[in-house]
Amino acid sequence: MNAIVVPLIIAVALIGTPLFIIILAGAAYGFWSVQIDLMVLPIEIFRLTENTLLISLPLFTFAGYLLSESKTADRMVNLTQAALGWLPGGMILISLLACSFFTLLTGGSGVTIVALGALLVPALKSAGYSEKFSMGLITTSGSLGLLLPPAIPLILYGVVAQQMDIADVDIKDLFVAGLIPAGIMVLALWGYGLWSQRHQPVPLTPFVIREVLKQLWLSKWELGIPLIIALGLISGWLVISDIAAITALYVLIIEVFVYRDIKLSSLPRIAADAMKMVGGILLILAVALAFTNLLVDLQIPTRVFDFIQAHIDSRWVFLLCLNVALLLLGAVLDIFAALIIIVPLILPVAMEYGIDPVHLGIIFVANMQIGYFTPPVGMNLFIASYRFKKSMTELYAATIPMMLVLMLVVLLITFWPDMVLFLVR
Amino acid sequence: MILLAVTQILLRNFVGISLFWIDPFNRLLVLWLALLGAMVATREREHISIDLLRHYSDRLWFKTLQRIAYFFSALVCALVAFHSSRFVYDEFVYQTTTFSNLPAWPFQLIMPIGFLVMALRFAHALVGGTKLTHPKTHTNISGNKRTVQ
Amino acid sequence: TVLKIATEYPDGNAILSELRMAGERIEQATEGRVSFKFYPGGVMGDALAVRRKIRIGQLNGTFIHSTAFSYEYKNAQVLNAPLLFRSFEEVDLVRAQFDDELNQGFIDSGWHTFGLIEGGFAYLMSANKVHGMEQLKQQKLWLPANDPLSEKIAKAFEINPFSLSIGDVLTGLQTGALNAFLAPPTGAIVLQWYTQADYLLDAPFMYIYGVIALSERTVASLSESDFYLVEQELTALSQRLNDLARAENIRAFDALSSLGISTVSLDDDFRHAIESEADEATDKLISSGEFDRDLYQRISDVLTDYRNP
Ligand code: NA
Ligand code: NA
């Protein structure tokens, strides 16, 4: 039966059936073949309402659409050009830092690409970078920053590890240990960007303080956005879903009434566009829950790690296999499900090999970060496909080089523990 | 949604009141957004898909394959719509409640309705909904959005 | 048959290994006819999702906090009445007399349970010192979102807590959006919330307990002799988990002081004020049908006799 149905599902996937249908079909067939009532599908889809963080998705999306429909990108390019135009790849660096900052706030649920994508891609393009590179960079950066505090995956890893009574993992240690790897990832992507775009005409401009001040003045209202987010977090008035609401309201006011880039009459269309995209993404998240539940029910992750444990006896081979297994699981599982299921399986094994639990946490999250844009089913790719109106195959081509760059970084993180741990131990 | 969230923040920080129903209500709203958005995306053929064969979209065999895809999609949506209605019925029978002790099932009705509408829309496209031969579909099939501007 | 059991307890600790060992013993005793699969860490979803999955037969049972079954069995919540107990001695006294009745109540409402399993006392922990009702009501207190009983208790107490989901609590405490929470000491330590608190109010605000429950359909599918073996093991397991939790909670309570949290004892005025508020709150809970007045009264009588010998 498997021999017929699985190729059939793959075949209909290849002829352009919507992905949410493919995921649903896979889950439905899986549950059916182990005789579980298919009512499990709506039960899982309804679990979308368990997650409080998702409330911020529509709000940040709306804000992102407003920003992309106004002249924010132009103002941002001009300002970056004035302030960092002397630095090769200044716009790349700004994009990477903006994405990291946004992801550490929103935890990599794809909100980054939605909110910043349509702003940064045009900005990169008008700064002189190729479209393919710009898209690849933002798709890749949509999960950059998961290693920076206070991103939720690291906290969750710490919590899971502490509950196991076998390792003493301080969450602050995880935060400190994540800094250097995250920095290296940013620098590596920046360096790759400079190298891959060396033939693109990206003129350097001298630093003129008056021009910088002028551009600062022009973008003063938009500079308030990061300020609101930072103040909201520090002052303690707001939690993430609050920040999303305030940001959306603030962006609405400045773009419609202050800059007047957006007409009041076009707001319904923008809202409808934003909601349509949010709907598509949320539906994929929802059906992915059902598919993840199938893997959980069949105890697939457990079997993968039992296999690794049974067949490997060297620490380095273990780490390498761990990377591969995490990448594969990261490409199909949601990061939170992956943390809860896999960490209890691998932590005891890893400790037998003498691997530091803090180091393991960083390896884990770094791999999961790449899993977000691993073809064929990384969530970042889906979301970028919506946001940039590009086909999946184009996005695969655009992101694969950057995926390789980050995989090299992950190997570096994996096999040079001192680099990760010297600030901690 | 913005209004609700902002009201909640203002109340919490300035009046010291936290309304219990806003957070669960917002989370149900997320489910509604997911299905309403997906229904619109189905109407406009804007779902993401893997589109290896996009370049052959002028060929006749491509249209046939596309019909197979629509057929398959309609089938899957109908299946989920059926099980969703069983789910909602069960929730009604077991009297599950949501915020403020309201029954949960009316909020869950969007699931069978949403999937049923999607099934019908895929079926409509299958039997030759006008959009199949519409020239604009060339860009739409790939999951790309028709440019509105 | 394979019995699939979900729990919110995480994998890799003593609780899960107790569960697994009991599962293996049952498998041996039934010569492989009954075995277990455990789904820890809440991977099967929250209490509602788990109940739904048991309903359709994807899962056979769960180890979960008792309020998850308050839909079918209102009186499951009677021990959760605010400030019902003052000490573990009182808990032991009441449970010695009422455990069988409560357990039978679960069984009669369609959830086959094997004894009550202690979760411990939830205490108020806060960044500021709380030594009166006024300050108590001024705290930015967290209560779990989507938890009807907590919501009703808060309303009855006329406090306006912040309703956030568990994942947002640590951030909320760190940024100061919250400055107080109710939790058992073990939970406060595991979830790192203790790092954001300096004081613990020495009044056990709420007693928490859990149960291992199998669905009626599962029980019916087992042969009588197999179910007898299952029942034996799971009853012993429930007792062991109960004792384990008591030891853990006492240890965690003591650990909190070494982690820099001072225990604030209540003076007579404060204790009197907070207990009479609690009595009023309980009265409102009973009036709105959360549990039976008769049962509550019987428990309350036992405690009154104990307190005024
Ligand atoms: Na992933
Ligand atoms: Na994924």
PDB file of C-alpha atoms in Angstrom, chain C residues 173-284:
ATOM      1  CA  LEU C 173       8.438  38.677  34.934  1.00  0.00           C
ATOM      2  CA  GLN C 174      11.797  39.716  33.502  1.00  0.00           C
ATOM      3  CA  THR C 175      10.419  42.871  31.936  1.00  0.00           C
ATOM      4  CA  GLY C 176       8.257  43.694  34.941  1.00  0.00           C
ATOM      5  CA  ALA C 177       4.949  43.300  33.107  1.00  0.00           C
ATOM      6  CA  LEU C 178       4.254  40.822  35.916  1.00  0.00           C
ATOM      7  CA  ASN C 179       5.685  40.811  39.409  1.00  0.00           C
ATOM      8  CA  ALA C 180       3.866  37.954  41.112  1.00  0.00           C
ATOM      9  CA  PHE C 181       2.691  34.454  40.308  1.00  0.00           C
ATOM     10  CA  LEU C 182       1.138  31.406  41.929  1.00  0.00           C
ATOM     11  CA  ALA C 183       3.068  28.166  41.524  1.00  0.00           C
ATOM     12  CA  PRO C 184       4.261  25.128  43.428  1.00  0.00           C
ATOM     13  CA  PRO C 185       7.946  25.476  44.416  1.00  0.00           C
ATOM     14  CA  THR C 186       9.034  22.713  42.018  1.00  0.00           C
ATOM     15  CA  GLY C 187       7.375  24.491  39.096  1.00  0.00           C
ATOM     16  CA  ALA C 188       8.862  27.850  40.062  1.00  0.00           C
ATOM     17  CA  ILE C 189      12.331  26.304  40.069  1.00  0.00           C
ATOM     18  CA  VAL C 190      12.033  24.253  36.882  1.00  0.00           C
ATOM     19  CA  LEU C 191      10.531  27.107  34.863  1.00  0.00           C
ATOM     20  CA  GLN C 192      13.120  29.580  36.221  1.00  0.00           C
ATOM     21  CA  TRP C 193      10.411  31.874  37.538  1.00  0.00           C
ATOM     22  CA  TYR C 194      12.034  31.876  40.976  1.00  0.00           C
ATOM     23  CA  THR C 195      14.857  34.025  39.536  1.00  0.00           C
ATOM     24  CA  GLN C 196      12.386  36.894  39.281  1.00  0.00           C
ATOM     25  CA  ALA C 197      10.893  36.588  42.784  1.00  0.00           C
ATOM     26  CA  ASP C 198      12.273  37.598  46.183  1.00  0.00           C
ATOM     27  CA  TYR C 199       9.401  36.678  48.496  1.00  0.00           C
ATOM     28  CA  LEU C 200       7.131  33.729  49.090  1.00  0.00           C
ATOM     29  CA  LEU C 201       3.925  34.273  51.033  1.00  0.00           C
ATOM     30  CA  ASP C 202       3.713  31.427  53.527  1.00  0.00           C
ATOM     31  CA  ALA C 203       0.071  30.564  52.873  1.00  0.00           C
ATOM     32  CA  PRO C 204      -0.601  27.529  50.685  1.00  0.00           C
ATOM     33  CA  PHE C 205      -2.927  29.255  48.272  1.00  0.00           C
ATOM     34  CA  MET C 206      -4.139  26.222  46.380  1.00  0.00           C
ATOM     35  CA  TYR C 207      -3.680  22.464  46.616  1.00  0.00           C
ATOM     36  CA  ILE C 208      -2.935  20.818  43.277  1.00  0.00           C
ATOM     37  CA  TYR C 209      -3.189  17.162  42.378  1.00  0.00           C
ATOM     38  CA  GLY C 210      -3.197  14.943  39.330  1.00  0.00           C
ATOM     39  CA  VAL C 211      -4.488  11.551  38.281  1.00  0.00           C
ATOM     40  CA  ILE C 212      -3.561   8.753  35.913  1.00  0.00           C
ATOM     41  CA  ALA C 213      -6.738   8.132  33.941  1.00  0.00           C
ATOM     42  CA  LEU C 214      -7.723   5.533  31.364  1.00  0.00           C
ATOM     43  CA  SER C 215     -10.780   5.974  29.202  1.00  0.00           C
ATOM     44  CA  GLU C 216     -13.808   3.776  29.803  1.00  0.00           C
ATOM     45  CA  ARG C 217     -13.487   2.384  26.281  1.00  0.00           C
ATOM     46  CA  THR C 218      -9.903   1.270  27.007  1.00  0.00           C
ATOM     47  CA  VAL C 219     -10.887  -0.425  30.243  1.00  0.00           C
ATOM     48  CA  ALA C 220     -13.719  -2.220  28.459  1.00  0.00           C
ATOM     49  CA  SER C 221     -11.323  -3.506  25.792  1.00  0.00           C
ATOM     50  CA  LEU C 222      -9.136  -5.314  28.346  1.00  0.00           C
ATOM     51  CA  SER C 223      -9.959  -8.749  29.693  1.00  0.00           C
ATOM     52  CA  GLU C 224     -10.959  -8.809  33.333  1.00  0.00           C
ATOM     53  CA  SER C 225      -7.781 -10.536  34.451  1.00  0.00           C
ATOM     54  CA  ASP C 226      -5.563  -8.182  32.447  1.00  0.00           C
ATOM     55  CA  PHE C 227      -7.365  -5.142  33.820  1.00  0.00           C
ATOM     56  CA  TYR C 228      -6.843  -6.477  37.336  1.00  0.00           C
ATOM     57  CA  LEU C 229      -3.079  -6.557  36.709  1.00  0.00           C
ATOM     58  CA  VAL C 230      -3.148  -3.088  35.163  1.00  0.00           C
ATOM     59  CA  GLU C 231      -5.135  -1.751  38.078  1.00  0.00           C
ATOM     60  CA  GLN C 232      -2.747  -3.255  40.638  1.00  0.00           C
ATOM     61  CA  GLU C 233       0.301  -1.705  38.993  1.00  0.00           C
ATOM     62  CA  LEU C 234      -1.219   1.692  38.273  1.00  0.00           C
ATOM     63  CA  THR C 235      -2.590   1.995  41.802  1.00  0.00           C
ATOM     64  CA  ALA C 236       0.851   1.252  43.228  1.00  0.00           C
ATOM     65  CA  LEU C 237       2.361   3.664  40.703  1.00  0.00           C
ATOM     66  CA  SER C 238      -0.052   6.449  41.657  1.00  0.00           C
ATOM     67  CA  GLN C 239       0.902   5.968  45.302  1.00  0.00           C
ATOM     68  CA  ARG C 240       4.623   6.074  44.472  1.00  0.00           C
ATOM     69  CA  LEU C 241       4.264   9.208  42.332  1.00  0.00           C
ATOM     70  CA  ASN C 242       2.280  10.799  45.142  1.00  0.00           C
ATOM     71  CA  ASP C 243       5.052  10.109  47.672  1.00  0.00           C
ATOM     72  CA  LEU C 244       7.699  11.223  45.196  1.00  0.00           C
ATOM     73  CA  ALA C 245       5.949  14.561  44.659  1.00  0.00           C
ATOM     74  CA  ARG C 246       5.627  15.187  48.400  1.00  0.00           C
ATOM     75  CA  ALA C 247       9.357  14.651  48.903  1.00  0.00           C
ATOM     76  CA  GLU C 248      10.182  16.802  45.860  1.00  0.00           C
ATOM     77  CA  ASN C 249       7.978  19.665  46.998  1.00  0.00           C
ATOM     78  CA  ILE C 250       9.390  19.726  50.508  1.00  0.00           C
ATOM     79  CA  ARG C 251      12.889  19.679  49.048  1.00  0.00           C
ATOM     80  CA  ALA C 252      12.055  22.453  46.558  1.00  0.00           C
ATOM     81  CA  PHE C 253      10.419  24.579  49.260  1.00  0.00           C
ATOM     82  CA  ASP C 254      13.588  24.359  51.338  1.00  0.00           C
ATOM     83  CA  ALA C 255      15.747  24.970  48.270  1.00  0.00           C
ATOM     84  CA  LEU C 256      13.958  28.241  47.547  1.00  0.00           C
ATOM     85  CA  SER C 257      15.399  29.877  50.663  1.00  0.00           C
ATOM     86  CA  SER C 258      18.906  28.917  49.588  1.00  0.00           C
ATOM     87  CA  LEU C 259      18.073  30.422  46.196  1.00  0.00           C
ATOM     88  CA  GLY C 260      17.542  33.790  47.860  1.00  0.00           C
ATOM     89  CA  ILE C 261      13.783  33.819  48.383  1.00  0.00           C
ATOM     90  CA  SER C 262      12.551  34.918  51.803  1.00  0.00           C
ATOM     91  CA  THR C 263       9.448  33.370  53.281  1.00  0.00           C
ATOM     92  CA  VAL C 264       6.971  35.972  54.537  1.00  0.00           C
ATOM     93  CA  SER C 265       4.818  34.702  57.384  1.00  0.00           C
ATOM     94  CA  LEU C 266       1.326  36.087  57.815  1.00  0.00           C
ATOM     95  CA  ASP C 267       0.393  37.999  60.939  1.00  0.00           C
ATOM     96  CA  ASP C 268      -2.995  37.229  62.494  1.00  0.00           C
ATOM     97  CA  ASP C 269      -4.787  40.149  60.828  1.00  0.00           C
ATOM     98  CA  PHE C 270      -3.563  39.248  57.383  1.00  0.00           C
ATOM     99  CA  ARG C 271      -4.283  35.565  57.843  1.00  0.00           C
ATOM    100  CA  HIS C 272      -7.766  36.336  59.060  1.00  0.00           C
ATOM    101  CA  ALA C 273      -8.415  38.737  56.185  1.00  0.00           C
ATOM    102  CA  ILE C 274      -7.123  36.447  53.455  1.00  0.00           C
ATOM    103  CA  GLU C 275      -8.918  33.390  54.839  1.00  0.00           C
ATOM    104  CA  SER C 276     -12.255  35.155  55.057  1.00  0.00           C
ATOM    105  CA  GLU C 277     -11.784  36.400  51.474  1.00  0.00           C
ATOM    106  CA  ALA C 278     -11.055  32.790  50.530  1.00  0.00           C
ATOM    107  CA  ASP C 279     -14.213  31.588  52.279  1.00  0.00           C
ATOM    108  CA  GLU C 280     -16.271  34.139  50.371  1.00  0.00           C
ATOM    109  CA  ALA C 281     -14.585  33.105  47.129  1.00  0.00           C
ATOM    110  CA  THR C 282     -15.309  29.436  47.826  1.00  0.00           C
ATOM    111  CA  ASP C 283     -18.911  30.324  48.522  1.00  0.00           C
ATOM    112  CA  LYS C 284     -19.165  31.988  45.121  1.00  0.00           C
TER     113      LYS C 284
END
